[in-house]
PDB file of C-alpha atoms in Angstrom:
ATOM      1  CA  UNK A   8       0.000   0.000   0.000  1.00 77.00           C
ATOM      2  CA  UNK A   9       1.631   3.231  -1.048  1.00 79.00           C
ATOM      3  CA  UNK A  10       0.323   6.618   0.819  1.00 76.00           C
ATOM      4  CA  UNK A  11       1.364   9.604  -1.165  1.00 77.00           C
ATOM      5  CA  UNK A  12       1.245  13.391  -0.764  1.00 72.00           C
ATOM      6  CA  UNK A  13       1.045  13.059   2.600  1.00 75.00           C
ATOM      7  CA  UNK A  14       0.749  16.524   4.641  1.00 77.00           C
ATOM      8  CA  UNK A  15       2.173  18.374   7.089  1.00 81.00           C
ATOM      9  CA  UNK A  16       0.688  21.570   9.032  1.00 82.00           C
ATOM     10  CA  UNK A  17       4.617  22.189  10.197  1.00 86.00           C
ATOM     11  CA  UNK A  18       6.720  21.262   7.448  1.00 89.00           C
ATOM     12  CA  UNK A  19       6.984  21.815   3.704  1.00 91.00           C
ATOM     13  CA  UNK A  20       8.039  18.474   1.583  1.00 92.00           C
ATOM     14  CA  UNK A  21       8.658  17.949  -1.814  1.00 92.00           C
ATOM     15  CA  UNK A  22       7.772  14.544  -1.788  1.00 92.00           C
ATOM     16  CA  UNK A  23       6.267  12.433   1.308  1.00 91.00           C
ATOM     17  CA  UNK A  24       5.174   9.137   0.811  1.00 92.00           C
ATOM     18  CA  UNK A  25       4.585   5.894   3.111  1.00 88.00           C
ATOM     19  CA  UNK A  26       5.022   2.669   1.862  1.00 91.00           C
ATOM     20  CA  UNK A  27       3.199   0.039   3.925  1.00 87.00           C
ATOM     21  CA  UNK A  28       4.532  -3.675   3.284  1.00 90.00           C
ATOM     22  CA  UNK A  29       2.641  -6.267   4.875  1.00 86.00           C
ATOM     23  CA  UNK A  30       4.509  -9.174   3.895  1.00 91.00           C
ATOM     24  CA  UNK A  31       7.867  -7.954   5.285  1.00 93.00           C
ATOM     25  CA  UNK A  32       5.884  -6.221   8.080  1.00 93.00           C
ATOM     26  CA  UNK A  33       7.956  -2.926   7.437  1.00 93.00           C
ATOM     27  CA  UNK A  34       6.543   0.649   6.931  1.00 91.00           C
ATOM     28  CA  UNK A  35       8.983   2.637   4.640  1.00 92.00           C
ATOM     29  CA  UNK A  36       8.704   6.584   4.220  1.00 90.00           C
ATOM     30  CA  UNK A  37      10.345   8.019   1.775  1.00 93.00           C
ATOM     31  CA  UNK A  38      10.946  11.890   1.965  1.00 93.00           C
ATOM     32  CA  UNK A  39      12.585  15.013   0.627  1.00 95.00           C
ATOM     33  CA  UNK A  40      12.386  18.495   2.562  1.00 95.00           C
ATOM     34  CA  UNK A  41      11.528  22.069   0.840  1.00 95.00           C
ATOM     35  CA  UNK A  42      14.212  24.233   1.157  1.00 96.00           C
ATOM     36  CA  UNK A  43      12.749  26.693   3.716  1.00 95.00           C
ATOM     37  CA  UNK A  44      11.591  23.149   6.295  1.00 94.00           C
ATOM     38  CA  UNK A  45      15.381  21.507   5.728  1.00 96.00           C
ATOM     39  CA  UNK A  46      17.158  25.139   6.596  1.00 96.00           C
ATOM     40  CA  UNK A  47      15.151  25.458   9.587  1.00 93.00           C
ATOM     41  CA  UNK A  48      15.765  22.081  10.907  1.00 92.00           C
ATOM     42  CA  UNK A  49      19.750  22.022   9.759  1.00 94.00           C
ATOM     43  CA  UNK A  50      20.079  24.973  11.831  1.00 95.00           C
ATOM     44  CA  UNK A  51      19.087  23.168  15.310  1.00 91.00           C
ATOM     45  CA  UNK A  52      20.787  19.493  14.399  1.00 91.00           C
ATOM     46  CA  UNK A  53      23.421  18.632  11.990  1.00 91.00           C
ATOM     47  CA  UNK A  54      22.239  15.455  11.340  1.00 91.00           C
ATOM     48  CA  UNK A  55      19.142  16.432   9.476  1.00 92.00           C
ATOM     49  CA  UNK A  56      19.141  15.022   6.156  1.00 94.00           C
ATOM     50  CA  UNK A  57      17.460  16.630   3.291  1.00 96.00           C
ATOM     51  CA  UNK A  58      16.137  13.394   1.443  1.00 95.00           C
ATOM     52  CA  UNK A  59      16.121  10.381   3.346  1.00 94.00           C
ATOM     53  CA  UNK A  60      14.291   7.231   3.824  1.00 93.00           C
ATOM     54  CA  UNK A  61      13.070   5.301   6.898  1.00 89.00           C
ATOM     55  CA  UNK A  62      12.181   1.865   8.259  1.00 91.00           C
ATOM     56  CA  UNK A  63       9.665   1.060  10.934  1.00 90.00           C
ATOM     57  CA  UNK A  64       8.368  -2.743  11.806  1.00 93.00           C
ATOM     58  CA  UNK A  65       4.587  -2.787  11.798  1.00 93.00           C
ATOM     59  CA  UNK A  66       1.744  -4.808  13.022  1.00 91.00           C
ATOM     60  CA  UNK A  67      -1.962  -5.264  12.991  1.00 89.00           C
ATOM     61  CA  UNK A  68      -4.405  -5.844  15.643  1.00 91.00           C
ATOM     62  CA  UNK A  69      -7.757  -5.990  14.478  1.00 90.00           C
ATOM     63  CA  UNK A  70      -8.485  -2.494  12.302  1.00 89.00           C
ATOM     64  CA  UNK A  71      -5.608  -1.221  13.460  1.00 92.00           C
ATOM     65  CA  UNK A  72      -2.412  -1.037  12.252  1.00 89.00           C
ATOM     66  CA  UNK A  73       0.547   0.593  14.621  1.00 91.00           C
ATOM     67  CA  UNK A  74       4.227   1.349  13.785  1.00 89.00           C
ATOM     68  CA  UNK A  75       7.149   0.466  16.345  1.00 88.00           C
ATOM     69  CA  UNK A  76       7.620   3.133  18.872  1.00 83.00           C
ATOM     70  CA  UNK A  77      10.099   5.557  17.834  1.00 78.00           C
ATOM     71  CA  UNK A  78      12.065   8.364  19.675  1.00 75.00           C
ATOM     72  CA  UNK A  79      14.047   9.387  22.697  1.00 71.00           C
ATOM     73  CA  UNK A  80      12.840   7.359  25.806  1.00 69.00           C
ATOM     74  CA  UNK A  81      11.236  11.041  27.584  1.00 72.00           C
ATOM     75  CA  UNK A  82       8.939  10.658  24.261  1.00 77.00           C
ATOM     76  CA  UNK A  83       7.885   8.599  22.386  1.00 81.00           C
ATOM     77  CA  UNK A  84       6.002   8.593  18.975  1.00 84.00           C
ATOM     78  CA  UNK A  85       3.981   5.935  17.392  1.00 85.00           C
ATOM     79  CA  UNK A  86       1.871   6.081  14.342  1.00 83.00           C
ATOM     80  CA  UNK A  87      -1.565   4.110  13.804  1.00 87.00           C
ATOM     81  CA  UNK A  88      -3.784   3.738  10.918  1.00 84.00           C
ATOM     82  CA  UNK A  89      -7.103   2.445  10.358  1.00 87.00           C
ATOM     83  CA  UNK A  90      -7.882   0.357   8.014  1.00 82.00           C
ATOM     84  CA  UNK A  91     -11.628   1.274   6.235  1.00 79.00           C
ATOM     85  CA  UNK A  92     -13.817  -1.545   4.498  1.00 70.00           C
ATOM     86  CA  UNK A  93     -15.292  -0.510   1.827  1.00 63.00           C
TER      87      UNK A  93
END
């Protein structure tokens, strides 16, 4: 399942996509800053990356489907989806 265009209130990206992979239980995002959104974050950590890509393991539970937890141990993100019949 590939999620594309994904927004942002915060940050400005010219591309932002999600790539959900069942079978290898991974959740890949693929991303490349704006100009303005990679300056601003460059300036606080040298690390930041302009394009980069990302791994997560995921797993279902029922309608749900939730990423790994991710972050610094004072906090923690995790991202959940739910799935919609139609």
């Amino acid at each position: 399942m590939l999620l594309t265009g994904c927004k942002n209130l915060n940050d400005g990206f010219i591309k932002n996509e999600y790539i959900l992979d069942f079978e290898k239980s991974l959740m890949i995002r693929n991303y490349v800053y704006d100009n303005k959104t990679y300056k601003n974050y460059k300036r606080t950590d040298l690390s930041v990356k302009k394009e980069n890509i990302l791994e997560w393991f995921v797993y279902e539970d029922k309608n749900l489907i939730f990423t790994d937890k991710i972050g610094y141990p004072q906090f923690y993100t995790q991202l959940v989806f739910e799935k919609k019949t139609l």
